[in-house]
Short mmCIF file of C-alpha atoms and ligand atoms in Angstrom, two decimals:
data_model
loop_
_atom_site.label_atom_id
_atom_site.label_comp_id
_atom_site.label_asym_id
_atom_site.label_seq_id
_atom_site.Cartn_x
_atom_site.Cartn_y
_atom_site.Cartn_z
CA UNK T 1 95.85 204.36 6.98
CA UNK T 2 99.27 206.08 5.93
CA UNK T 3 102.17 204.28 7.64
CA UNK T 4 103.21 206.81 10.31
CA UNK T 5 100.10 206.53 11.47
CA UNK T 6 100.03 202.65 11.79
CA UNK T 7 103.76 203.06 13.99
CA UNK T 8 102.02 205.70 16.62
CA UNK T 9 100.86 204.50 20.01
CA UNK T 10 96.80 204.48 20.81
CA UNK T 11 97.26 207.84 22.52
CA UNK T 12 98.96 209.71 19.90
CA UNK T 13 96.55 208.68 17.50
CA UNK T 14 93.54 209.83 19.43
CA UNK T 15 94.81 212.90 19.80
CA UNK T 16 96.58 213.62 16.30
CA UNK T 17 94.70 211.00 13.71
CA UNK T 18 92.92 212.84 11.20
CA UNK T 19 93.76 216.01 13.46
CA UNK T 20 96.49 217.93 11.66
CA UNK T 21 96.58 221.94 12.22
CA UNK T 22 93.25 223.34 10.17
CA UNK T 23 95.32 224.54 6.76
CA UNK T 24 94.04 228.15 6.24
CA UNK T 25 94.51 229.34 9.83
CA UNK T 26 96.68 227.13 11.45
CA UNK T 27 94.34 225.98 14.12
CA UNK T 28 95.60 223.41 16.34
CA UNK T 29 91.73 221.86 17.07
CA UNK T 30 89.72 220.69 13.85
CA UNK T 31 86.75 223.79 13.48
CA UNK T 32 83.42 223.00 13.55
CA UNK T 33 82.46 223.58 9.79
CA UNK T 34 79.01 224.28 10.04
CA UNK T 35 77.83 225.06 6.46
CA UNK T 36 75.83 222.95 4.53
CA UNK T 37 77.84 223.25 0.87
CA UNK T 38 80.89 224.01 -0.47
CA UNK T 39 81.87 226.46 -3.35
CA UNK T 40 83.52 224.74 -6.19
CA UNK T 41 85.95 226.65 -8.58
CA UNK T 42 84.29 225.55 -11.46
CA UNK T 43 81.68 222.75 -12.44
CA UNK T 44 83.23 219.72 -10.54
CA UNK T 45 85.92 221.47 -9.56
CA UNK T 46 86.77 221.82 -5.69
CA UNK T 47 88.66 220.61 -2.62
CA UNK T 48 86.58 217.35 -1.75
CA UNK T 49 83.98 218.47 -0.33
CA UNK T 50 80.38 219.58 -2.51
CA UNK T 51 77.45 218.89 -0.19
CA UNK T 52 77.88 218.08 3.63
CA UNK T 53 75.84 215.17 3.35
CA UNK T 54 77.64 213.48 1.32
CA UNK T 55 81.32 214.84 3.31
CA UNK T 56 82.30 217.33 5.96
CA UNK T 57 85.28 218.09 6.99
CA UNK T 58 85.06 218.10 10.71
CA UNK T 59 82.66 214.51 10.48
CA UNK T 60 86.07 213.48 8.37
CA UNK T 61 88.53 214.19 10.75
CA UNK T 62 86.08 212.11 13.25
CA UNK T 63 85.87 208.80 11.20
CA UNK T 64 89.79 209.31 10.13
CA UNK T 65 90.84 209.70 13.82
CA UNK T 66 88.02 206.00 15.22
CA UNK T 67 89.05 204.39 12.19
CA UNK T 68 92.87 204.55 13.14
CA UNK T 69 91.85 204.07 17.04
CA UNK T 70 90.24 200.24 15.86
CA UNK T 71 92.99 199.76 13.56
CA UNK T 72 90.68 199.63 10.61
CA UNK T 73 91.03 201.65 7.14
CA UNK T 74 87.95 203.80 7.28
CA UNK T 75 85.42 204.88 8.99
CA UNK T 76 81.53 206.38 8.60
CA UNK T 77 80.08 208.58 11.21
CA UNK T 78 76.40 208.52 12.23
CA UNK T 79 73.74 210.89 13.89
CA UNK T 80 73.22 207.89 16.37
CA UNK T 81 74.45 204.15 17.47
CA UNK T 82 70.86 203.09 16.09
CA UNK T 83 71.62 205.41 12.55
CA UNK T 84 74.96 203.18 12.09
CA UNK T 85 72.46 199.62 12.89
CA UNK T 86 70.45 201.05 10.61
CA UNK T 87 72.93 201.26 7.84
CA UNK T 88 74.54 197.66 8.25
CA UNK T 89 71.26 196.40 8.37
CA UNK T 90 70.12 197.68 5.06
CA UNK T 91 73.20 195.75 3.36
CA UNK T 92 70.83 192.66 3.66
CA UNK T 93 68.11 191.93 0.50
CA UNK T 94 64.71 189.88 1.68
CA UNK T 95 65.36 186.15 2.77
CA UNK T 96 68.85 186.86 4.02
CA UNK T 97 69.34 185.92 8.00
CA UNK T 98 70.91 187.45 10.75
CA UNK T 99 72.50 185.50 13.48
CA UNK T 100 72.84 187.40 17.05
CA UNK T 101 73.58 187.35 20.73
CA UNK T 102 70.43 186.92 22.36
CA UNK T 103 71.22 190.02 24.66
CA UNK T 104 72.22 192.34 22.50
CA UNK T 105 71.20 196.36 22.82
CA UNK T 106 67.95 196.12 22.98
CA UNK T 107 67.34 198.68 20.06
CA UNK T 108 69.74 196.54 18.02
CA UNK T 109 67.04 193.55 18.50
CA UNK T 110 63.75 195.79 18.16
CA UNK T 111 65.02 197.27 14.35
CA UNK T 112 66.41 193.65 13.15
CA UNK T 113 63.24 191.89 14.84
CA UNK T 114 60.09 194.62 14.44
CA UNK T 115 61.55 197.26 11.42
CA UNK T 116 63.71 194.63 9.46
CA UNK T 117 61.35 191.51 9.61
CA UNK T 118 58.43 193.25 7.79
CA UNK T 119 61.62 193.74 4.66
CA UNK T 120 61.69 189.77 4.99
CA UNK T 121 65.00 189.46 6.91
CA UNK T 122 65.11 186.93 9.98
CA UNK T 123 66.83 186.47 12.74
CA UNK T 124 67.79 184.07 15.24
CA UNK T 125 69.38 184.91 18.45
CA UNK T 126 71.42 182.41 20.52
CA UNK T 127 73.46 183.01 23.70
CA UNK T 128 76.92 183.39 21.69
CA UNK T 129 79.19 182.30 24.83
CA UNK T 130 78.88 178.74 23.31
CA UNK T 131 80.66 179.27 19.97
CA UNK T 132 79.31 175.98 18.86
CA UNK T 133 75.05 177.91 19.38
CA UNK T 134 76.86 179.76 16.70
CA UNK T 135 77.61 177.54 14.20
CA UNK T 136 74.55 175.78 14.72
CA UNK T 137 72.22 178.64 13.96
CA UNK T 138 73.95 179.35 10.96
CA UNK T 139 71.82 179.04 7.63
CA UNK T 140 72.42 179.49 4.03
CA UNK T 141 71.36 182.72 4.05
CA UNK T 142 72.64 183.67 7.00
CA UNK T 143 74.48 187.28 6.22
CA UNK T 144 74.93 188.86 9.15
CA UNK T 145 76.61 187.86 12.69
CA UNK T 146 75.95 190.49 15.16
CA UNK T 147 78.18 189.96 18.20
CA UNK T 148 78.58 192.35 21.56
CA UNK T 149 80.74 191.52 23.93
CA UNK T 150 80.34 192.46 27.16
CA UNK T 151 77.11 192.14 26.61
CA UNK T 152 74.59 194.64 28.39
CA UNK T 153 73.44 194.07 30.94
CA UNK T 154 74.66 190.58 32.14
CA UNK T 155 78.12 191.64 31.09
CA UNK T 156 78.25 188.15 29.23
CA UNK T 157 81.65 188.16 27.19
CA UNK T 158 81.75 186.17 23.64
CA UNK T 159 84.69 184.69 22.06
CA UNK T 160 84.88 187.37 19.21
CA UNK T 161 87.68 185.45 17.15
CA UNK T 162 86.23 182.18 17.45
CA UNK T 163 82.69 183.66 16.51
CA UNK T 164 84.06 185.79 13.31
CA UNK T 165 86.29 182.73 12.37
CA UNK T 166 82.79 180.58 12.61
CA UNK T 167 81.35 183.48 10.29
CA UNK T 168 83.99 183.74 7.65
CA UNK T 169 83.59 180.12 7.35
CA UNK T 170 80.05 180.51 6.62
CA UNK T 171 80.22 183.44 4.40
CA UNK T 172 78.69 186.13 6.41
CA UNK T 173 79.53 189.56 7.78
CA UNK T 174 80.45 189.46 11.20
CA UNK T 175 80.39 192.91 13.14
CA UNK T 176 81.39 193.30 16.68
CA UNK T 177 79.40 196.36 18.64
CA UNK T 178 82.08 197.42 20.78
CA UNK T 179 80.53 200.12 22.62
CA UNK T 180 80.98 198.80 26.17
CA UNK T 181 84.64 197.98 25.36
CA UNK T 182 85.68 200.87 23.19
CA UNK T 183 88.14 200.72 20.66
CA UNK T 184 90.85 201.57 23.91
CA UNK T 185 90.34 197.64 25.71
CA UNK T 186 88.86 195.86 22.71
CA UNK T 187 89.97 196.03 19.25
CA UNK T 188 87.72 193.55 17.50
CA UNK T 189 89.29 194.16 13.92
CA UNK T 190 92.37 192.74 14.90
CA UNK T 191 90.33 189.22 16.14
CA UNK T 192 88.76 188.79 13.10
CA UNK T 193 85.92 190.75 12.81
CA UNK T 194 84.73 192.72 9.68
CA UNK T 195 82.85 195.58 11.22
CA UNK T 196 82.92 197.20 14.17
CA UNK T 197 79.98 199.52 15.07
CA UNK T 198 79.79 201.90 18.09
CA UNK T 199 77.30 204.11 19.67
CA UNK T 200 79.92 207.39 20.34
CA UNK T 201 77.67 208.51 22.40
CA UNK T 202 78.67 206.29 25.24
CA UNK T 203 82.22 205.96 26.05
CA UNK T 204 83.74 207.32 22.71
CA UNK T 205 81.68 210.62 23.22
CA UNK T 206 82.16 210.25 27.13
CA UNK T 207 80.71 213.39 28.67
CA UNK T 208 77.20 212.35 27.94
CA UNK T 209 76.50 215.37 26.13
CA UNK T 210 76.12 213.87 22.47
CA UNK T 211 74.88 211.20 20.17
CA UNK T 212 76.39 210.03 17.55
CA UNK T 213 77.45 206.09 16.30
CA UNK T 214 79.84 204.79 13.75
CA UNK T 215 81.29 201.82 11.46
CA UNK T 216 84.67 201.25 11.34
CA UNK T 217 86.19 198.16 8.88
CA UNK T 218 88.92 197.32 6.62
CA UNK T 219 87.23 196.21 3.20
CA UNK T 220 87.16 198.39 0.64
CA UNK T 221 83.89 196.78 -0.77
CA UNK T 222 82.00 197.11 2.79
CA UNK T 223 83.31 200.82 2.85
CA UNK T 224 82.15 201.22 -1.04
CA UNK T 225 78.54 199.74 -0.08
CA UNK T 226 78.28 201.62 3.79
CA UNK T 227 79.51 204.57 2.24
CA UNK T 228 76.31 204.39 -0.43
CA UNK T 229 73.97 204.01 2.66
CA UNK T 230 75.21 207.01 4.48
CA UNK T 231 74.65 209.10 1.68
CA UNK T 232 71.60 207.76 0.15
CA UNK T 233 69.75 207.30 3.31
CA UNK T 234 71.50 210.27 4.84
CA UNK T 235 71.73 209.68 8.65
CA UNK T 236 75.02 211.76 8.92
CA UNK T 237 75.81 214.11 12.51
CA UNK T 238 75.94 217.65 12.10
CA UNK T 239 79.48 219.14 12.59
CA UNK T 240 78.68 220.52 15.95
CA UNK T 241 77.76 216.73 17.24
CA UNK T 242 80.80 215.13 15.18
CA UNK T 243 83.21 217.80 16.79
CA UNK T 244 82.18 216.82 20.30
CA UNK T 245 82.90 213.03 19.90
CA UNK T 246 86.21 213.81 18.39
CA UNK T 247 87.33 215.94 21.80
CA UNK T 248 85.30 212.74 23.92
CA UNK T 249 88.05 210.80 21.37
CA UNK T 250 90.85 212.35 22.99
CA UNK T 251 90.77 211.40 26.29
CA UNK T 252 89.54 208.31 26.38
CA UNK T 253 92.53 206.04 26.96
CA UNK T 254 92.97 207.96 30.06
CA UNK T 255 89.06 207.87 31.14
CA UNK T 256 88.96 203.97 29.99
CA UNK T 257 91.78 203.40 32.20
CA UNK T 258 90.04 205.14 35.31
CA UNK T 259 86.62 203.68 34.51
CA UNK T 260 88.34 199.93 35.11
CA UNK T 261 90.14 200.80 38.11
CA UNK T 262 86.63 202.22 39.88
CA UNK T 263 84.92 199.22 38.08
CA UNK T 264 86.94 196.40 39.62
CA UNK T 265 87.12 198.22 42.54
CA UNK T 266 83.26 198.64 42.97
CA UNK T 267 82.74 195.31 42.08
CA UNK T 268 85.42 193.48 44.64
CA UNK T 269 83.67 195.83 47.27
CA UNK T 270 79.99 194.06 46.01
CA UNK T 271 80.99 190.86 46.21
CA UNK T 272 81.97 190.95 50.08
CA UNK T 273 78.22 192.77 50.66
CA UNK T 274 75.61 190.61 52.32
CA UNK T 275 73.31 192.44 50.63
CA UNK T 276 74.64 191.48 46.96
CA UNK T 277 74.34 187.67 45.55
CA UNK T 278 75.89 188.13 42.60
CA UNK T 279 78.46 190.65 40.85
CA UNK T 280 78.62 190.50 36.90
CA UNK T 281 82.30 191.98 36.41
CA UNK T 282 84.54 190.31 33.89
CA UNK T 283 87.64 191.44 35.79
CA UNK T 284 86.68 189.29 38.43
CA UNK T 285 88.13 185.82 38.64
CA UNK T 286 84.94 184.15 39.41
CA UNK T 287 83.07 185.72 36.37
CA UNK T 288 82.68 183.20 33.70
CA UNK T 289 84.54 184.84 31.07
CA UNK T 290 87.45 185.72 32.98
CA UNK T 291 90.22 184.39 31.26
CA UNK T 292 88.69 185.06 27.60
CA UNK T 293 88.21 188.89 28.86
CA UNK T 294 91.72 188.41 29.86
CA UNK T 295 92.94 187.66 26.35
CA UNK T 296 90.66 189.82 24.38
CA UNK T 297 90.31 192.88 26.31
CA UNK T 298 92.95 195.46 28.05
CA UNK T 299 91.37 195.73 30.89
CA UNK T 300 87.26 195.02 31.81
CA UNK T 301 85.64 198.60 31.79
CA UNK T 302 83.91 200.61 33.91
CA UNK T 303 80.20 198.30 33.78
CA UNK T 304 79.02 195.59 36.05
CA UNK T 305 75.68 195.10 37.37
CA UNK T 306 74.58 192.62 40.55
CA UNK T 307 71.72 191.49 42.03
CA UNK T 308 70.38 192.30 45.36
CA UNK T 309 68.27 190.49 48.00
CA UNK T 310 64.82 191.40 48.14
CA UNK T 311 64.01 191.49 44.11
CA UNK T 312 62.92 194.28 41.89
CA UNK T 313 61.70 196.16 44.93
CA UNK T 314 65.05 196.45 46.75
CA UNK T 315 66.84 197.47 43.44
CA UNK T 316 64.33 199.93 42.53
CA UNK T 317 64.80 201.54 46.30
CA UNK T 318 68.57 201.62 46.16
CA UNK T 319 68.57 202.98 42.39
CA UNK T 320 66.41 205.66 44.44
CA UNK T 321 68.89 206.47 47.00
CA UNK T 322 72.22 207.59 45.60
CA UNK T 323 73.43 210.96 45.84
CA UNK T 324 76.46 210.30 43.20
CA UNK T 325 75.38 207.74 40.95
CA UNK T 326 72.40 209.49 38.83
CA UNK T 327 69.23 207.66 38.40
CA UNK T 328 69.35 207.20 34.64
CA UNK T 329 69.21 205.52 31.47
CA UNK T 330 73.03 205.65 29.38
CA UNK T 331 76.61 204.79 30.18
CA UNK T 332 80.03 205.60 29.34
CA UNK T 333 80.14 209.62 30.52
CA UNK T 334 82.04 211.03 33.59
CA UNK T 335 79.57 210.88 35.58
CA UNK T 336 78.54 207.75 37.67
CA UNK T 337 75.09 206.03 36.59
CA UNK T 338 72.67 203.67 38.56
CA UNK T 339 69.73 201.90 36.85
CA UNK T 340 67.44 198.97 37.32
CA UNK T 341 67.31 197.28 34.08
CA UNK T 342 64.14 195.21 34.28
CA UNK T 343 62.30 198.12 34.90
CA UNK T 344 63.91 200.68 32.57
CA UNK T 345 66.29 199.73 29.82
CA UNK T 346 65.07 196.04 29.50
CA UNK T 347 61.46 196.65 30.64
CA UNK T 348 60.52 195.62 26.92
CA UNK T 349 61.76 192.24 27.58
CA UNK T 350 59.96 191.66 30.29
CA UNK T 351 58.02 188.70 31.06
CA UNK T 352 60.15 186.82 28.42
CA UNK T 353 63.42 184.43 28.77
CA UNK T 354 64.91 187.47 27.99
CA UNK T 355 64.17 189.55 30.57
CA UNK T 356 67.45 190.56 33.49
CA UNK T 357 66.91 189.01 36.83
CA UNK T 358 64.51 191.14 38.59
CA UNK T 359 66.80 192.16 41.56
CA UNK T 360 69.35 192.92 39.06
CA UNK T 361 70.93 196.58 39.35
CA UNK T 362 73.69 198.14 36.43
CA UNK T 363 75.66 200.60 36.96
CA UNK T 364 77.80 202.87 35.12
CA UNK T 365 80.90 203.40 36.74
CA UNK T 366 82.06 206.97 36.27
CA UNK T 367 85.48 209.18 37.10
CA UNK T 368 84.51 210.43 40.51
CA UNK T 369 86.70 210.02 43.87
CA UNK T 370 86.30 206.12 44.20
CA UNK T 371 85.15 206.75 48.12
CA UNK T 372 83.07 208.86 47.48
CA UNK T 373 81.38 206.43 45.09
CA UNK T 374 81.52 203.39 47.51
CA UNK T 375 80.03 205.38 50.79
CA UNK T 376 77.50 206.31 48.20
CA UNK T 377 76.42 202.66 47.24
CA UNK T 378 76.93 201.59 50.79
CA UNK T 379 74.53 203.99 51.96
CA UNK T 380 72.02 203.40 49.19
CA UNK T 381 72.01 199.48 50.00
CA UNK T 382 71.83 199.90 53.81
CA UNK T 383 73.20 197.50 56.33
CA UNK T 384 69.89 196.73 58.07
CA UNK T 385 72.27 197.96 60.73
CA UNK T 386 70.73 201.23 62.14
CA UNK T 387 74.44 202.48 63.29
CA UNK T 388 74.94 202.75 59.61
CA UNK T 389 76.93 200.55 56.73
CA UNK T 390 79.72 198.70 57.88
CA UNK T 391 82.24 199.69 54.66
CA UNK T 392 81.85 202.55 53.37
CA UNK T 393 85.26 202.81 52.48
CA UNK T 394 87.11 200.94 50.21
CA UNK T 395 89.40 197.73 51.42
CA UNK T 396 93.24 198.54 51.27
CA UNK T 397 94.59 197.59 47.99
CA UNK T 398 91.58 198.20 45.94
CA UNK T 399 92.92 201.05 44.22
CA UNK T 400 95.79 198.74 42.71
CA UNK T 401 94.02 196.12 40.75
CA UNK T 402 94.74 195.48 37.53
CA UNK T 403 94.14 198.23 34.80
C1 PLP S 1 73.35 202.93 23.30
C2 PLP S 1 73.75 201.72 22.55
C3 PLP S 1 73.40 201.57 21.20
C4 PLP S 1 72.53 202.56 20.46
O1 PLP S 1 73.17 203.78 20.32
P1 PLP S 1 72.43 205.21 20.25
O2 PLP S 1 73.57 206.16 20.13
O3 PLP S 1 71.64 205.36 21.51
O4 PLP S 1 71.56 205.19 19.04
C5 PLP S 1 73.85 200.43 20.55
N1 PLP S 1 74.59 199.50 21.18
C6 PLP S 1 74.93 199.62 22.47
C7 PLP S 1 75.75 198.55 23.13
C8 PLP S 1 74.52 200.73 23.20
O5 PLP S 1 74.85 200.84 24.50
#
């Protein structure tokens, strides 16, 4: 990263990393290049750019701009969260192990545990809130230590510098997906971590209207061997999909900030619900991980998830009776999500230790009026009161928590 850039505030560098006016034309937003070569002057000869697999210039702007936003040196865009995986996975040779947090994406599990495992790689996964479940699943071979934090969807949060210090000692990679966080609350570089993967199309991407994933890091030999994968295996975005998670980019210390204040104030209006008998939020003080979130994070996000009385059924009825929050699958956009994740995103872990409590409901906290969203959830649980919920708005003084 040049040095003016490593002065500039989070802000500026979302909005100007990697983002300098387009040379020909003077245009102040990076084009879409959509062509698939590039002319060269003569044999070898040319600008940087040959064959858009290999580089593009709008993709480039993309993994300058996240690279500077996680205060790493580089970064390498993907056509998906799953594509990046995918890549960091095939650093690993047969016999080498992968530690990770036994609720990790669920797609992150499935290609280590059902696409990796027939290559000879295994895997042991441990609930990483206990550093020391860590260390003792390490192995000789052990290569890879796959942390998320918050985790998804018990909102778990891990101790990332203790965990990447226990990795370094060991001699494996440690990678942090910060999706949930983004780079904006949680810059896992900075604690220690060697990679840091995201799917863009959550809260980096933010309008839910793209998918995309990338690596960010700092060594020169990780970029060197990433940078092979992505052009060898060839799971790049298209310029189109790169240029929409670079605008997502922009914005997204001012959404991040938004998202938190809803989230904490969603989640203080759960916790007073007789309904509700539990609230996973790490911004409030009763959530385990508090204090760590405190130290490692900006501010806690814009997921939580809580159970309701009444099981799976109850959650499944609620999840079918907002107006705002959208019945769906995803997180991170604008708009307001509701899901039950036993029976949707975690349904394949079902029946196993695994598997979220079946009452459990997530949701994704978008950027609408915060009243609106709380009469909506209040309506959707229901009182049991036929004159209606009690609070449907929110208490005084919920707008002003922390951020
Ligand atoms: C969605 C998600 C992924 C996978 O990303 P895709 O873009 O859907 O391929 C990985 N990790 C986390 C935490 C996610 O939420």
């Amino acid at each position: 990263m040049p040095d003016d850039m490593r002065r500039q505030g989070f802000e500026t560098l979302a909005i100007h990393a990697g983002q300098e006016p387009e040379r020909t034309t003077g245009a102040v937003v990076v084009p879409i290049f959509q062509t698939s070569t590039f002319a060269q002057e003569a044999v070898g000869k040319h600008k940087g750019y040959e064959y858009a697999r290999t580089g593009n210039p709008t993709r480039h702007a993309l993994e300058t701009c996240l690279a500077a936003l996680e205060a790493g040196e580089w970064g390498l865009a993907f056509a998906s969260g799953m594509a990046a995986t995918d890549a960091v996975a095939h650093l690993l040779s047969s016999g080498d192990h992968v530690v990770m947090g036994d609720d990790v994406y669920g797609g992150t599990y499935r290609l280590f545990a059902r696409v990796f495992d027939r290559l000879g790689v295994t895997l042991t996964a441990v609930d990483m809130r206990d550093p020391r479940t860590v260390r003792r699943a390490l192995r000789k071979r052990t290569r890879i230590v796959w942390i998320e934090t918050p985790t998804n969807p018990m909102l778990k949060v891990v101790d990332i510098a203790a965990v990447t210090g226990l990795a370094r000692k060991a001699g494996a990679i440690s990678i942090v997906d910060n999706t949930f966080a983004s780079p904006y609350l949680q810059q896992p570089l900075r604690l220690g971590a060697d990679l840091v993967l995201h799917s863009t199309t959550k809260y980096i991407g933010g309008h839910s209207d793209v998918v995309g994933g990338m690596i960010v890091g700092v060594s020169e030999d990780l970029r060197d061997r990433l940078a092979f994968i992505q052009n060898a295996a060839g799971g790049v975005p298209g310029p189109l999909d790169a240029w929409l998670v670079l605008r997502g980019a922009k914005t997204l210390a001012v959404r991040m900030d938004r998202h938190s204040a809803n989230g904490q104030a969603i989640a203080e209006w759960l916790i007073d619900h007789p309904r509700v008998t539990a609230v996973n939020y790490p911004g409030l003080p009763s959530h385990h991980g508090h204090d760590l979130a405190r130290r490692q994070m900006r501010a806690f996000g814009g997921m939580l998830s809580f159970e309701l009385k009444g099981g799976e059924a109850a959650a499944k009825r609620m999840a079918a009776r907002t107006r705002i929050f959208a019945l769906a699958e995803s997180l991170g956009g604008v708009e307001s999500l509701i899901e039950v994740p036993l029976a949707m995103t975690h349904g394949s872990v079902r029946g196993t230790k695994l598997a979220p409590p079946p009452g459990l409901v997530r949701l994704s906290v978008g950027l609408e009026s915060l009243e609106d969203l709380i009469a909506d959830l209040a309506r959707a649980i229901g009182s049991g009161d036929p004159s209606g919920p009690k609070a449907s708005r929110p208490r005084p003084g919920a707008l002003a928590s922390r951020v």
